[in-house]
Short mmCIF file of C-alpha atoms in Angstrom, two decimals:
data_model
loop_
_atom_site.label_atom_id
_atom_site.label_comp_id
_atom_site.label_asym_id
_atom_site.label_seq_id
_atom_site.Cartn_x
_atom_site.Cartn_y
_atom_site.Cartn_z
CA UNK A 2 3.46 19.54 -25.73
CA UNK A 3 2.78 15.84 -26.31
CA UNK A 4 -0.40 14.48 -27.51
CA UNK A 5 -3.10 13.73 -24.62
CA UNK A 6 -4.27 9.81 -24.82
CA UNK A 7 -6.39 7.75 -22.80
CA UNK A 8 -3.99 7.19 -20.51
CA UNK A 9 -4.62 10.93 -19.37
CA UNK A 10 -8.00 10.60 -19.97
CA UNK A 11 -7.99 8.52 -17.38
CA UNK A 12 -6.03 10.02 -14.98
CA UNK A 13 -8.17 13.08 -15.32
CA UNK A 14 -11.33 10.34 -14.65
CA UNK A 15 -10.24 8.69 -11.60
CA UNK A 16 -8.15 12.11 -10.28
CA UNK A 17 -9.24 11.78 -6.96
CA UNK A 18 -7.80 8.08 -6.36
CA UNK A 19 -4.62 9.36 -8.94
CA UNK A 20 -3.76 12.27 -6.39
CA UNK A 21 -4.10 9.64 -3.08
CA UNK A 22 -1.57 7.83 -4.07
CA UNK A 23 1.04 10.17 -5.57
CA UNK A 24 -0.10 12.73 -2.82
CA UNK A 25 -0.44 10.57 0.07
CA UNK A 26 -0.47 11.19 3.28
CA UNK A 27 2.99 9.46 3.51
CA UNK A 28 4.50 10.99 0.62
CA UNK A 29 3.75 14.47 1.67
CA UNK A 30 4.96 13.70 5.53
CA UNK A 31 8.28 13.11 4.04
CA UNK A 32 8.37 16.15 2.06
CA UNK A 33 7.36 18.38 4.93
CA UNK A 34 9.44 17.07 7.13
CA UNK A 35 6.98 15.51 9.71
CA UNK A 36 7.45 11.59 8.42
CA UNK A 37 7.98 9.17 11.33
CA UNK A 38 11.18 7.20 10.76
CA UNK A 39 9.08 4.08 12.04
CA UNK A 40 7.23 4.07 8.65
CA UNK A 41 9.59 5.10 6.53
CA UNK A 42 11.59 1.58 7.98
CA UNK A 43 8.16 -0.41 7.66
CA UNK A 44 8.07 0.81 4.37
CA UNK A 45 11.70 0.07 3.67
CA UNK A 46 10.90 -3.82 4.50
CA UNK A 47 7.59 -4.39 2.78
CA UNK A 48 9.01 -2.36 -0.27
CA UNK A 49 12.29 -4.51 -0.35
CA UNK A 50 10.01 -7.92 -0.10
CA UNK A 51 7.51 -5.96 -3.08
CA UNK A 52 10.70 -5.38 -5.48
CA UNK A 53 11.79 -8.82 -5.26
CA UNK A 54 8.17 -9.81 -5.99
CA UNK A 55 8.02 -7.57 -9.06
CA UNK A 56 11.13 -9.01 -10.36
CA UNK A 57 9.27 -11.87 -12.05
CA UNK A 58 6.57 -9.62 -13.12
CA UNK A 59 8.91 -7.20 -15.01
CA UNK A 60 10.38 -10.41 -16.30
CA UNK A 61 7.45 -11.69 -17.74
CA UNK A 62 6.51 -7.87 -19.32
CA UNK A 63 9.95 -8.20 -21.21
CA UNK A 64 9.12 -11.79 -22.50
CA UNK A 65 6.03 -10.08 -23.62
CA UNK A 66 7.67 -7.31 -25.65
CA UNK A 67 10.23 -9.21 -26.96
CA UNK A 68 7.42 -11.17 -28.30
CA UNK A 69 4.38 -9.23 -29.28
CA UNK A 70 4.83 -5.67 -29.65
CA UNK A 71 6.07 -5.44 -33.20
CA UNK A 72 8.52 -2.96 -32.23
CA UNK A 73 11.92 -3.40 -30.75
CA UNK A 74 12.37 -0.68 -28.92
CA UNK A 75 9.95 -1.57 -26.41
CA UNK A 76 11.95 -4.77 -24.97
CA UNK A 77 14.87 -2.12 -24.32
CA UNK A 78 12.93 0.28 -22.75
CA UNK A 79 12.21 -2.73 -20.51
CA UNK A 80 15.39 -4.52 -20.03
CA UNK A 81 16.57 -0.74 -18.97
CA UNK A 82 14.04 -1.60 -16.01
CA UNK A 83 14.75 -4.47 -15.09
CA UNK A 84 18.73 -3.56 -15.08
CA UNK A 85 17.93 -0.60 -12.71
CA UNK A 86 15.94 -3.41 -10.22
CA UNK A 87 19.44 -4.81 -9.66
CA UNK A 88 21.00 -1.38 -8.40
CA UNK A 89 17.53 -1.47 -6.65
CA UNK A 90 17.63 -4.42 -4.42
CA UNK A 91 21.61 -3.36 -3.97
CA UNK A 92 19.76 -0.16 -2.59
CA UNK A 93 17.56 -1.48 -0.70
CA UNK A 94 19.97 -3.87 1.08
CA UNK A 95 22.12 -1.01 1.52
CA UNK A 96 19.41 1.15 3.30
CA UNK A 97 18.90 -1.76 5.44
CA UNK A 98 22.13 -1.37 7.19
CA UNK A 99 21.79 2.30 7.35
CA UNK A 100 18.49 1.73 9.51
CA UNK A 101 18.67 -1.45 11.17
CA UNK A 102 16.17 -3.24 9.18
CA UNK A 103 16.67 -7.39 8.91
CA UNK A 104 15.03 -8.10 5.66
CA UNK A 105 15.21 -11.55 6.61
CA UNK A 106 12.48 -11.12 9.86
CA UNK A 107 10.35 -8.88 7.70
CA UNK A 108 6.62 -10.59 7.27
CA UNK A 109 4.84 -9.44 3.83
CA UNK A 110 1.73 -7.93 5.37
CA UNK A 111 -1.73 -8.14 3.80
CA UNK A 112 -1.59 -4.88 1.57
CA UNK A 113 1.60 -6.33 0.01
CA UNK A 114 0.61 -9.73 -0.19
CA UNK A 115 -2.71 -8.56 -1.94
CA UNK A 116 -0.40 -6.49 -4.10
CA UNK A 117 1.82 -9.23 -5.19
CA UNK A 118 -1.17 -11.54 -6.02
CA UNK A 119 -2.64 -9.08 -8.34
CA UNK A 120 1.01 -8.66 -10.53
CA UNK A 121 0.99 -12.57 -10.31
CA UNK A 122 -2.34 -12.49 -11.85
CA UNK A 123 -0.88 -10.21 -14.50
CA UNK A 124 1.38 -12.39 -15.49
CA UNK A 125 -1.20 -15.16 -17.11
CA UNK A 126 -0.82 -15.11 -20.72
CA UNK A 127 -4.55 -14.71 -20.88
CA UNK A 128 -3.88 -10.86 -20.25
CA UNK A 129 -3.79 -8.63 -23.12
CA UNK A 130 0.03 -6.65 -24.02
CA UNK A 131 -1.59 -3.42 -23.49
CA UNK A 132 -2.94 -4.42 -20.22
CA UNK A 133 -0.15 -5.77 -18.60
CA UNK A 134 1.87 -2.51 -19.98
CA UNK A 135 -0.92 -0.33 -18.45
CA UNK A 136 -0.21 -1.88 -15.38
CA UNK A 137 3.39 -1.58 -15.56
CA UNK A 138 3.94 2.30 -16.47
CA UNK A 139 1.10 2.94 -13.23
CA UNK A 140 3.15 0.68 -10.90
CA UNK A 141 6.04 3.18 -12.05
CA UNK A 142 4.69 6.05 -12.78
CA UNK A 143 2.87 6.38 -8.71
CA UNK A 144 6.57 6.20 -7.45
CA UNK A 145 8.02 8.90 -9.88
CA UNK A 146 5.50 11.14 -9.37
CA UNK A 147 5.33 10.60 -5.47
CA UNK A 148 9.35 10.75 -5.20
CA UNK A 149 9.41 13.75 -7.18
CA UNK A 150 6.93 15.66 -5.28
CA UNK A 151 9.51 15.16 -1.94
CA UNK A 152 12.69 17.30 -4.20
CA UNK A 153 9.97 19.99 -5.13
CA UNK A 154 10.73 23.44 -4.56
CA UNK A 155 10.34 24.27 -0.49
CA UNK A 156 10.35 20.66 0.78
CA UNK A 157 11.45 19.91 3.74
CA UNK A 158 12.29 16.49 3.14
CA UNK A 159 15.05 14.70 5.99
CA UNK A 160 18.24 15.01 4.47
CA UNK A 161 18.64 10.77 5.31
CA UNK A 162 15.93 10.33 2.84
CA UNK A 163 16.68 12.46 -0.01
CA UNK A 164 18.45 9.31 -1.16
CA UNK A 165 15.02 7.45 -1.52
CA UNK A 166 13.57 10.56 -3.55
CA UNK A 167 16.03 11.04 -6.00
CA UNK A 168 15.78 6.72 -6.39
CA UNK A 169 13.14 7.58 -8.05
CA UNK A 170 12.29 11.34 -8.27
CA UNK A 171 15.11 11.89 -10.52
CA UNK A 172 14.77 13.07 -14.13
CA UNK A 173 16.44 9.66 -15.71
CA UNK A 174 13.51 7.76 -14.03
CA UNK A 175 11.18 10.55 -15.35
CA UNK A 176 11.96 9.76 -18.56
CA UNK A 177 11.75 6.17 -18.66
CA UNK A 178 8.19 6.19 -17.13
CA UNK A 179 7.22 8.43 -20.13
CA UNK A 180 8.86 5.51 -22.45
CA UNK A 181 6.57 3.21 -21.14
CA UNK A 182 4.07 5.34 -20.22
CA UNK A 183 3.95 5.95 -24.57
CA UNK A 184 4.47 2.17 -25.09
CA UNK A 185 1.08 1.48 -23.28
CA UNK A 186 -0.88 4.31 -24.98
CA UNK A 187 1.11 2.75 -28.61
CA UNK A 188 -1.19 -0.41 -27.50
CA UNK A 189 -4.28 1.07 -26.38
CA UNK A 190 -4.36 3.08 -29.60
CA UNK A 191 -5.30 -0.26 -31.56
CA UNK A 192 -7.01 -1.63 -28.68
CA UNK A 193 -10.76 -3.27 -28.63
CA UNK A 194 -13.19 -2.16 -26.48
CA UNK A 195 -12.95 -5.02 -24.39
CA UNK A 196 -8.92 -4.45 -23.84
CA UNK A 197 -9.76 -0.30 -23.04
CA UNK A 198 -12.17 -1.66 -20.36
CA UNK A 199 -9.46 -4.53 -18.99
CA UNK A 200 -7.00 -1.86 -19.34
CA UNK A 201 -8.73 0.88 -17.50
CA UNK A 202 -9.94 -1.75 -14.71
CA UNK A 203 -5.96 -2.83 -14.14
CA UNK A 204 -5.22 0.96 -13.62
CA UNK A 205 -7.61 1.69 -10.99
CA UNK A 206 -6.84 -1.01 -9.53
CA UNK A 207 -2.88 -0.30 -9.38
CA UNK A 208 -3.39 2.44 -8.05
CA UNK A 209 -5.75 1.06 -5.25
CA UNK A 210 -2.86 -1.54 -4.34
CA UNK A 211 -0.67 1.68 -4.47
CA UNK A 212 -2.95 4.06 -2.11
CA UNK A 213 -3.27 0.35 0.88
CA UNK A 214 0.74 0.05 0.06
CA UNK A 215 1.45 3.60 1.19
CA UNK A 216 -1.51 3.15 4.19
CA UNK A 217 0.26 0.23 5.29
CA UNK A 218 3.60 1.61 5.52
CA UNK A 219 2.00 4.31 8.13
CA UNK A 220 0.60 1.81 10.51
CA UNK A 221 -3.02 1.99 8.56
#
């Protein structure tokens, strides 16, 4: 069993928020089976426009660890991201197709736009390493658990999007959110006061951007 940190601490803080947005509304529509295809391609184009957005923010976490974490493995357990955001937008692109979405018409809507402001923000070099890896493993960690919840036992999740789910409900991706996930609680460890309280702010409010994100894609 691994060691609890303040990561989990917090989780178990701010559960009800946590459970909105890797339980949402959305998220369990697909799994039962009652989704309407209309959000899922809403969410297809806002997500698509999001990814490319969080390109330069992954980017900038990797010049970060590369940097100023004193350990090496941490700027491969990034680079491994940032590789799979490649296959990602290939995904994406190829999705588009399959539903008749033209990326190039799709409008960022507020939620997103918000969203993408906040990891811009992030990016400042005035933000602490264990803040902007906080950040990082939550932006990840809401879609693994989320995805993962749709290839549960007895869902009912539409066979055309099973692909989406296993994107990121798969064990590989599982596996790499715990990486980072023990990267940010390696940083919080040593952190000051001051960085817990940053650190603990950024969460919430990833996972706020994360709950509107999900709201958004179903017409909220």
């Amino acid at each position: 069993m691994e060691k609890r940190g303040v990561i989990d601490t917090w989780i178990d803080k701010h559960r009800s928020i946590y459970t909105a947005a890797t339980r949402h509304a959305f998220v369990v529509s697909i799994r039962d089976g009652s989704v309407d295809l209309s959000s899922f391609r809403t969410w297809l184009g806002q997500d698509y426009l999001f990814v490319r957005g969080f390109v330069p923010f992954v980017a900038s976490v990797l010049i970060r660890a590369g940097k100023e974490s004193g350990e090496s493995s941490d700027m491969e357990v990034v680079l491994g991201g940032m590789a799979s955001l490649n296959d990602e937008i290939e995904w994406f692109k190829r999705e588009a197709s399959k539903w008749d979405v033209d990326f190039s018409t799709v409008v960022p809507q507020k939620a997103n736009q918000e969203y993408t402001r906040f990891l811009e923000a992030l990016m400042s070099s005035d933000v602490k390493y264990s803040v902007i890896m906080t950040a990082f493993w939550a932006i990840e960690a809401v879609y693994q658990e989320s995805f993962a919840h749709c290839l549960e036992d007895g869902n009912k999740t539409p066979v055309e999007l099973t692909g989406a789910c296993h994107r990121w409900g798969n064990d590989g991706f599982k596996q790499y959110c715990s990486s980072v996930k023990n990267i940010a609680g390696r940083c919080l460890e040593n952190a000051s006061g001051e960085a817990l309280a940053e650190a603990e702010d950024v969460f919430v409010r990833v996972i706020e951007h994360e709950v509107a994100f999900w709201e958004m894609s179903r017409g909220g």
